[in-house]
Amino acid sequence: MNDQAVARAAVLDTATLSDALDRHGLNGQCYRIKPVATSSRMAGRAWTLLYGPAGSPAGTVGDYIEEVAPGSVVVLDNGGRDNATVWGDILTEVASARGIAGTVIDGINRDVALALELNYPVYSRGHWMRTGKDRVQVEATGVPVNIGDVRVCPGELVRGDADGEGVCPKEHEDKVLVRTAFHGPSVGLPLQLAQSSLGSGAPTPALSAGGDVVRQVLDLEGLLLRLELHDVADRDDADDVARLDD
Protein backbone atom coordinates (compact mmCIF):
# COMPACT_ATOMS: atom_id res chain seq x y z
CA MET A 1 0.00 0.00 0.00
CA ASN A 2 1.31 3.43 -0.93
CA ASP A 3 0.78 5.39 2.30
CA GLN A 4 2.12 8.88 1.72
CA ALA A 5 1.55 10.00 5.31
CA VAL A 6 3.69 7.15 6.62
CA ALA A 7 6.36 7.89 4.01
CA ARG A 8 6.40 11.55 5.04
CA ALA A 9 6.53 10.75 8.76
CA ALA A 10 9.39 8.33 8.21
CA VAL A 11 11.75 11.17 7.22
CA LEU A 12 10.79 13.40 10.17
CA ASP A 13 12.21 13.33 13.66
CA THR A 14 9.81 13.04 16.57
CA ALA A 15 10.81 16.48 17.87
CA THR A 16 9.45 18.03 14.67
CA LEU A 17 6.29 15.95 14.92
CA SER A 18 5.91 16.95 18.57
CA ASP A 19 6.13 20.65 17.74
CA ALA A 20 3.54 20.26 14.98
CA LEU A 21 1.18 18.44 17.35
CA ASP A 22 1.60 21.23 19.90
CA ARG A 23 0.85 23.84 17.25
CA HIS A 24 -2.57 22.26 16.76
CA GLY A 25 -3.23 21.54 20.43
CA LEU A 26 -3.00 17.77 20.00
CA ASN A 27 -1.72 15.29 22.58
CA GLY A 28 0.43 12.77 20.74
CA GLN A 29 3.73 12.56 22.65
CA CYS A 30 3.83 9.22 24.48
CA TYR A 31 5.14 10.03 27.96
CA ARG A 32 8.14 7.99 29.17
CA ILE A 33 7.97 5.58 26.22
CA LYS A 34 11.52 5.18 24.98
CA PRO A 35 13.46 2.98 22.55
CA VAL A 36 15.45 -0.09 23.55
CA ALA A 37 18.12 1.14 21.11
CA THR A 38 18.72 4.83 20.42
CA SER A 39 19.41 3.92 16.79
CA SER A 40 15.78 2.79 16.36
CA ARG A 41 13.56 4.52 13.82
CA MET A 42 10.12 3.39 12.70
CA ALA A 43 6.90 4.65 11.16
CA GLY A 44 3.66 2.84 10.42
CA ARG A 45 -0.01 2.38 11.21
CA ALA A 46 -1.06 1.24 14.67
CA TRP A 47 -2.29 -2.31 15.26
CA THR A 48 -3.64 -2.15 18.81
CA LEU A 49 -4.07 -4.62 21.66
CA LEU A 50 -5.32 -4.18 25.22
CA TYR A 51 -4.15 -6.35 28.13
CA GLY A 52 -5.83 -6.93 31.49
CA PRO A 53 -5.13 -9.00 34.62
CA ALA A 54 -5.18 -12.75 34.04
CA GLY A 55 -8.37 -14.62 34.84
CA SER A 56 -8.77 -18.16 36.09
CA PRO A 57 -7.93 -19.98 33.97
CA ALA A 58 -5.59 -17.42 32.45
CA GLY A 59 -6.05 -16.36 28.83
CA THR A 60 -3.46 -15.96 26.13
CA VAL A 61 -0.68 -13.36 26.14
CA GLY A 62 0.82 -13.53 22.66
CA ASP A 63 -1.21 -15.54 20.12
CA TYR A 64 -1.93 -12.64 17.77
CA ILE A 65 1.19 -11.81 15.79
CA GLU A 66 -0.01 -13.56 12.61
CA GLU A 67 -2.89 -11.08 12.44
CA VAL A 68 -0.59 -8.07 12.15
CA ALA A 69 0.01 -6.81 8.60
CA PRO A 70 3.57 -6.10 7.41
CA GLY A 71 4.51 -2.46 7.85
CA SER A 72 2.21 -2.04 10.86
CA VAL A 73 3.32 -1.01 14.35
CA VAL A 74 2.24 -3.35 17.15
CA VAL A 75 0.83 -1.14 19.93
CA LEU A 76 0.36 -2.93 23.26
CA ASP A 77 -1.42 -1.37 26.22
CA ASN A 78 -0.36 -3.25 29.35
CA GLY A 79 -1.51 -0.48 31.65
CA GLY A 80 2.03 0.68 32.33
CA ARG A 81 2.77 -2.51 34.31
CA ASP A 82 6.44 -2.89 35.18
CA ASN A 83 6.16 -6.29 36.92
CA ALA A 84 5.38 -8.49 33.91
CA THR A 85 6.53 -8.34 30.31
CA VAL A 86 4.30 -8.84 27.25
CA TRP A 87 7.00 -8.91 24.55
CA GLY A 88 10.03 -11.17 24.18
CA ASP A 89 12.28 -13.04 21.80
CA ILE A 90 9.67 -15.20 20.02
CA LEU A 91 7.50 -12.20 19.15
CA THR A 92 10.56 -10.17 18.15
CA GLU A 93 11.77 -12.92 15.82
CA VAL A 94 8.38 -13.45 14.17
CA ALA A 95 7.63 -9.73 13.86
CA SER A 96 11.02 -9.03 12.31
CA ALA A 97 10.58 -11.88 9.80
CA ARG A 98 7.09 -10.65 8.87
CA GLY A 99 8.28 -7.11 8.12
CA ILE A 100 6.40 -5.48 10.99
CA ALA A 101 7.65 -1.93 11.50
CA GLY A 102 8.12 -2.13 15.27
CA THR A 103 6.48 -2.49 18.67
CA VAL A 104 5.30 0.06 21.24
CA ILE A 105 4.39 -1.02 24.77
CA ASP A 106 2.86 0.85 27.67
CA GLY A 107 4.65 -1.58 29.93
CA ILE A 108 7.91 -3.49 29.65
CA ASN A 109 9.63 -6.00 27.39
CA ARG A 110 12.37 -8.59 27.77
CA ASP A 111 14.96 -10.37 25.59
CA VAL A 112 16.60 -7.10 24.61
CA ALA A 113 19.63 -8.82 23.09
CA LEU A 114 17.66 -10.31 20.19
CA ALA A 115 15.89 -7.04 19.43
CA LEU A 116 19.30 -5.37 19.21
CA GLU A 117 20.74 -8.20 17.09
CA LEU A 118 17.86 -8.06 14.60
CA ASN A 119 17.69 -4.25 14.71
CA TYR A 120 13.99 -4.56 15.50
CA PRO A 121 12.51 -1.37 16.99
CA VAL A 122 10.94 -1.80 20.44
CA TYR A 123 9.64 1.14 22.48
CA SER A 124 8.53 0.64 26.09
CA ARG A 125 8.84 1.86 29.68
CA GLY A 126 11.79 -0.43 30.29
CA HIS A 127 12.86 -4.06 30.36
CA TRP A 128 12.85 -6.87 32.91
CA MET A 129 12.85 -10.62 32.56
CA ARG A 130 9.62 -11.77 34.27
CA THR A 131 6.98 -13.18 31.92
CA GLY A 132 3.42 -11.92 31.70
CA LYS A 133 2.12 -15.47 31.25
CA ASP A 134 -0.54 -16.24 33.90
CA ARG A 135 -0.26 -12.62 35.08
CA VAL A 136 -1.96 -10.74 32.24
CA GLN A 137 -4.08 -11.71 29.25
CA VAL A 138 -5.37 -10.24 25.99
CA GLU A 139 -8.64 -8.40 26.57
CA ALA A 140 -9.24 -7.04 23.06
CA THR A 141 -7.56 -6.18 19.77
CA GLY A 142 -8.36 -3.41 17.32
CA VAL A 143 -9.59 -1.06 20.05
CA PRO A 144 -8.43 2.37 21.28
CA VAL A 145 -5.61 2.02 23.80
CA ASN A 146 -3.55 4.24 26.11
CA ILE A 147 0.17 4.58 25.46
CA GLY A 148 2.01 7.02 27.70
CA ASP A 149 -1.16 9.04 28.36
CA VAL A 150 -1.92 9.21 24.63
CA ARG A 151 -5.06 7.69 23.12
CA VAL A 152 -4.05 5.51 20.17
CA CYS A 153 -6.70 4.20 17.79
CA PRO A 154 -6.25 1.42 15.22
CA GLY A 155 -4.73 2.72 11.99
CA GLU A 156 -3.30 5.92 13.44
CA LEU A 157 0.14 7.16 12.40
CA VAL A 158 2.93 6.12 14.77
CA ARG A 159 6.47 7.48 14.57
CA GLY A 160 9.46 6.57 16.71
CA ASP A 161 13.11 7.53 16.90
CA ALA A 162 15.84 8.00 19.51
CA ASP A 163 13.80 10.63 21.36
CA GLY A 164 10.70 8.51 21.86
CA GLU A 165 7.31 7.86 20.35
CA GLY A 166 4.72 10.11 18.75
CA VAL A 167 1.20 9.43 17.48
CA CYS A 168 -0.86 11.56 15.11
CA PRO A 169 -4.66 11.21 15.13
CA LYS A 170 -5.83 10.09 11.70
CA GLU A 171 -8.32 12.95 11.27
CA HIS A 172 -5.54 15.51 11.84
CA GLU A 173 -2.77 13.97 9.72
CA ASP A 174 -2.95 16.41 6.82
CA LYS A 175 -2.69 19.60 8.85
CA VAL A 176 -0.04 18.21 11.23
CA LEU A 177 2.19 17.01 8.41
CA VAL A 178 1.78 20.32 6.57
CA ARG A 179 3.27 22.02 9.65
CA THR A 180 6.42 19.92 9.15
CA ALA A 181 6.85 21.08 5.55
CA PHE A 182 10.26 22.72 6.09
CA HIS A 183 11.78 19.55 7.55
CA GLY A 184 12.93 16.49 5.63
CA PRO A 185 14.17 16.06 2.06
CA SER A 186 11.02 16.89 0.11
CA VAL A 187 8.42 19.63 0.05
CA GLY A 188 6.37 17.96 -2.67
CA LEU A 189 4.39 15.70 -0.34
CA PRO A 190 3.46 18.45 2.15
CA LEU A 191 2.16 20.50 -0.78
CA GLN A 192 -0.06 17.61 -1.80
CA LEU A 193 -1.26 17.27 1.78
CA ALA A 194 -2.01 20.99 1.95
CA GLN A 195 -3.98 20.77 -1.29
CA SER A 196 -6.05 17.86 0.00
CA SER A 197 -6.79 19.79 3.21
CA LEU A 198 -7.84 22.91 1.31
CA GLY A 199 -9.99 21.00 -1.15
CA SER A 200 -9.67 19.84 -4.73
CA GLY A 201 -10.12 23.38 -6.06
CA ALA A 202 -6.96 24.70 -4.40
CA PRO A 203 -4.10 25.33 -6.84
CA THR A 204 -0.81 23.62 -6.01
CA PRO A 205 2.39 25.53 -6.87
CA ALA A 206 4.34 23.75 -9.56
CA LEU A 207 7.70 22.41 -8.41
CA SER A 208 10.36 21.78 -11.00
CA ALA A 209 13.64 20.01 -10.56
CA GLY A 210 16.31 22.64 -10.00
CA GLY A 211 13.66 25.38 -9.77
CA ASP A 212 13.72 28.55 -7.74
CA VAL A 213 13.93 27.33 -4.12
CA VAL A 214 13.01 30.73 -2.69
CA ARG A 215 9.85 30.88 -4.82
CA GLN A 216 8.94 27.36 -3.77
CA VAL A 217 9.32 28.20 -0.08
CA LEU A 218 7.24 31.36 -0.47
CA ASP A 219 4.56 29.40 -2.32
CA LEU A 220 4.54 26.84 0.47
CA GLU A 221 4.30 29.53 3.14
CA GLY A 222 1.30 30.92 1.29
CA LEU A 223 -0.37 27.54 1.32
CA LEU A 224 0.28 27.15 5.04
CA LEU A 225 -1.24 30.56 5.72
CA ARG A 226 -4.29 29.75 3.58
CA LEU A 227 -4.72 26.45 5.42
CA GLU A 228 -4.66 28.23 8.79
CA LEU A 229 -7.12 30.88 7.57
CA HIS A 230 -9.32 28.10 6.20
CA ASP A 231 -9.38 26.47 9.67
CA VAL A 232 -10.16 29.81 11.33
CA ALA A 233 -13.03 30.44 8.90
CA ASP A 234 -14.49 27.02 9.67
CA ARG A 235 -14.35 27.73 13.41
CA ASP A 236 -15.95 31.17 12.90
CA ASP A 237 -18.78 29.62 10.88
CA ALA A 238 -19.35 27.06 13.63
CA ASP A 239 -19.45 29.85 16.25
CA ASP A 240 -22.01 31.78 14.18
CA VAL A 241 -24.24 28.73 13.96
CA ALA A 242 -23.95 28.15 17.69
CA ARG A 243 -24.96 31.75 18.43
CA LEU A 244 -28.00 31.43 16.17
CA ASP A 245 -29.05 28.30 18.03
CA ASP A 246 -28.86 30.08 21.41
XYZ file of C-alpha atoms in Angstrom:
246
model
C 0.000 0.000 0.000
C 1.307 3.433 -0.932
C 0.781 5.386 2.295
C 2.119 8.884 1.716
C 1.554 10.000 5.306
C 3.692 7.145 6.624
C 6.359 7.894 4.014
C 6.404 11.551 5.042
C 6.525 10.752 8.762
C 9.393 8.329 8.208
C 11.745 11.174 7.220
C 10.788 13.396 10.169
C 12.210 13.331 13.656
C 9.812 13.039 16.574
C 10.810 16.482 17.867
C 9.452 18.033 14.671
C 6.286 15.952 14.923
C 5.911 16.945 18.574
C 6.131 20.651 17.744
C 3.542 20.264 14.977
C 1.178 18.437 17.347
C 1.602 21.228 19.903
C 0.854 23.838 17.249
C -2.568 22.255 16.762
C -3.232 21.536 20.433
C -2.999 17.768 20.002
C -1.716 15.289 22.584
C 0.431 12.767 20.744
C 3.729 12.564 22.651
C 3.833 9.222 24.481
C 5.140 10.030 27.961
C 8.142 7.994 29.168
C 7.967 5.576 26.225
C 11.518 5.182 24.979
C 13.465 2.981 22.551
C 15.447 -0.086 23.545
C 18.124 1.137 21.108
C 18.719 4.832 20.418
C 19.405 3.924 16.787
C 15.780 2.787 16.356
C 13.558 4.516 13.816
C 10.119 3.389 12.702
C 6.897 4.646 11.156
C 3.659 2.845 10.419
C -0.008 2.384 11.205
C -1.060 1.237 14.672
C -2.287 -2.309 15.265
C -3.642 -2.150 18.810
C -4.067 -4.620 21.660
C -5.324 -4.179 25.221
C -4.153 -6.350 28.127
C -5.829 -6.935 31.492
C -5.132 -8.997 34.616
C -5.180 -12.750 34.044
C -8.367 -14.624 34.836
C -8.766 -18.164 36.091
C -7.935 -19.983 33.965
C -5.587 -17.415 32.450
C -6.055 -16.358 28.835
C -3.456 -15.958 26.132
C -0.681 -13.362 26.142
C 0.817 -13.527 22.664
C -1.213 -15.543 20.117
C -1.935 -12.638 17.773
C 1.185 -11.806 15.794
C -0.006 -13.557 12.611
C -2.894 -11.081 12.442
C -0.585 -8.067 12.149
C 0.009 -6.811 8.603
C 3.569 -6.101 7.406
C 4.505 -2.462 7.852
C 2.213 -2.040 10.858
C 3.321 -1.011 14.346
C 2.245 -3.354 17.150
C 0.826 -1.141 19.929
C 0.363 -2.933 23.260
C -1.422 -1.366 26.224
C -0.357 -3.247 29.349
C -1.515 -0.481 31.655
C 2.032 0.682 32.330
C 2.771 -2.511 34.314
C 6.443 -2.890 35.176
C 6.155 -6.287 36.922
C 5.379 -8.494 33.907
C 6.526 -8.343 30.305
C 4.301 -8.843 27.252
C 6.996 -8.914 24.548
C 10.034 -11.166 24.184
C 12.284 -13.042 21.802
C 9.674 -15.196 20.024
C 7.501 -12.196 19.154
C 10.562 -10.174 18.152
C 11.771 -12.917 15.816
C 8.381 -13.450 14.171
C 7.630 -9.726 13.865
C 11.019 -9.029 12.305
C 10.580 -11.884 9.804
C 7.091 -10.648 8.869
C 8.279 -7.115 8.125
C 6.400 -5.480 10.989
C 7.654 -1.934 11.499
C 8.125 -2.133 15.268
C 6.483 -2.486 18.672
C 5.303 0.061 21.236
C 4.386 -1.017 24.775
C 2.859 0.848 27.675
C 4.648 -1.579 29.932
C 7.912 -3.493 29.655
C 9.629 -5.998 27.386
C 12.372 -8.589 27.770
C 14.958 -10.368 25.588
C 16.596 -7.096 24.612
C 19.633 -8.815 23.092
C 17.659 -10.313 20.190
C 15.888 -7.038 19.426
C 19.301 -5.369 19.208
C 20.739 -8.198 17.086
C 17.863 -8.056 14.598
C 17.691 -4.248 14.711
C 13.989 -4.562 15.498
C 12.514 -1.365 16.995
C 10.940 -1.800 20.437
C 9.645 1.138 22.481
C 8.527 0.641 26.087
C 8.835 1.863 29.679
C 11.793 -0.432 30.293
C 12.857 -4.058 30.365
C 12.846 -6.875 32.907
C 12.849 -10.624 32.563
C 9.615 -11.773 34.268
C 6.978 -13.178 31.922
C 3.418 -11.920 31.702
C 2.116 -15.473 31.255
C -0.544 -16.242 33.904
C -0.264 -12.621 35.076
C -1.962 -10.738 32.241
C -4.076 -11.710 29.248
C -5.368 -10.244 25.994
C -8.635 -8.397 26.569
C -9.236 -7.036 23.059
C -7.561 -6.181 19.770
C -8.364 -3.413 17.318
C -9.587 -1.055 20.049
C -8.425 2.367 21.276
C -5.609 2.023 23.804
C -3.553 4.237 26.108
C 0.172 4.576 25.463
C 2.009 7.017 27.698
C -1.159 9.042 28.357
C -1.924 9.210 24.631
C -5.060 7.688 23.124
C -4.054 5.508 20.174
C -6.704 4.197 17.786
C -6.249 1.423 15.218
C -4.729 2.715 11.990
C -3.296 5.918 13.440
C 0.138 7.158 12.398
C 2.929 6.116 14.769
C 6.474 7.485 14.566
C 9.459 6.574 16.713
C 13.111 7.534 16.898
C 15.841 8.003 19.507
C 13.796 10.634 21.356
C 10.703 8.511 21.863
C 7.313 7.856 20.352
C 4.722 10.107 18.750
C 1.202 9.431 17.481
C -0.857 11.557 15.108
C -4.664 11.209 15.130
C -5.827 10.095 11.701
C -8.322 12.948 11.270
C -5.542 15.508 11.837
C -2.768 13.973 9.722
C -2.953 16.414 6.823
C -2.691 19.603 8.850
C -0.042 18.213 11.226
C 2.188 17.009 8.406
C 1.779 20.324 6.574
C 3.267 22.017 9.651
C 6.423 19.920 9.151
C 6.849 21.080 5.551
C 10.257 22.721 6.088
C 11.784 19.553 7.545
C 12.934 16.491 5.634
C 14.173 16.056 2.063
C 11.019 16.888 0.111
C 8.418 19.629 0.047
C 6.372 17.956 -2.674
C 4.393 15.698 -0.344
C 3.461 18.455 2.149
C 2.164 20.504 -0.778
C -0.063 17.615 -1.799
C -1.255 17.274 1.782
C -2.007 20.992 1.945
C -3.982 20.768 -1.286
C -6.046 17.858 0.005
C -6.788 19.787 3.214
C -7.838 22.912 1.309
C -9.992 20.999 -1.155
C -9.667 19.843 -4.733
C -10.118 23.381 -6.065
C -6.959 24.700 -4.399
C -4.097 25.329 -6.842
C -0.813 23.624 -6.014
C 2.391 25.529 -6.867
C 4.342 23.752 -9.563
C 7.696 22.405 -8.411
C 10.365 21.783 -11.005
C 13.642 20.009 -10.558
C 16.315 22.637 -10.004
C 13.663 25.384 -9.774
C 13.722 28.552 -7.743
C 13.932 27.335 -4.121
C 13.010 30.730 -2.687
C 9.849 30.881 -4.825
C 8.944 27.356 -3.766
C 9.325 28.203 -0.081
C 7.240 31.364 -0.475
C 4.559 29.398 -2.319
C 4.539 26.845 0.470
C 4.298 29.530 3.144
C 1.304 30.919 1.290
C -0.366 27.536 1.317
C 0.278 27.146 5.038
C -1.245 30.563 5.715
C -4.286 29.750 3.581
C -4.719 26.455 5.420
C -4.660 28.230 8.786
C -7.122 30.876 7.566
C -9.322 28.095 6.201
C -9.380 26.470 9.665
C -10.162 29.809 11.327
C -13.033 30.438 8.898
C -14.488 27.025 9.674
C -14.346 27.732 13.410
C -15.950 31.171 12.905
C -18.776 29.624 10.877
C -19.349 27.061 13.631
C -19.448 29.847 16.253
C -22.005 31.780 14.183
C -24.244 28.729 13.963
C -23.950 28.155 17.693
C -24.965 31.749 18.428
C -27.998 31.427 16.169
C -29.046 28.300 18.028
C -28.865 30.076 21.412
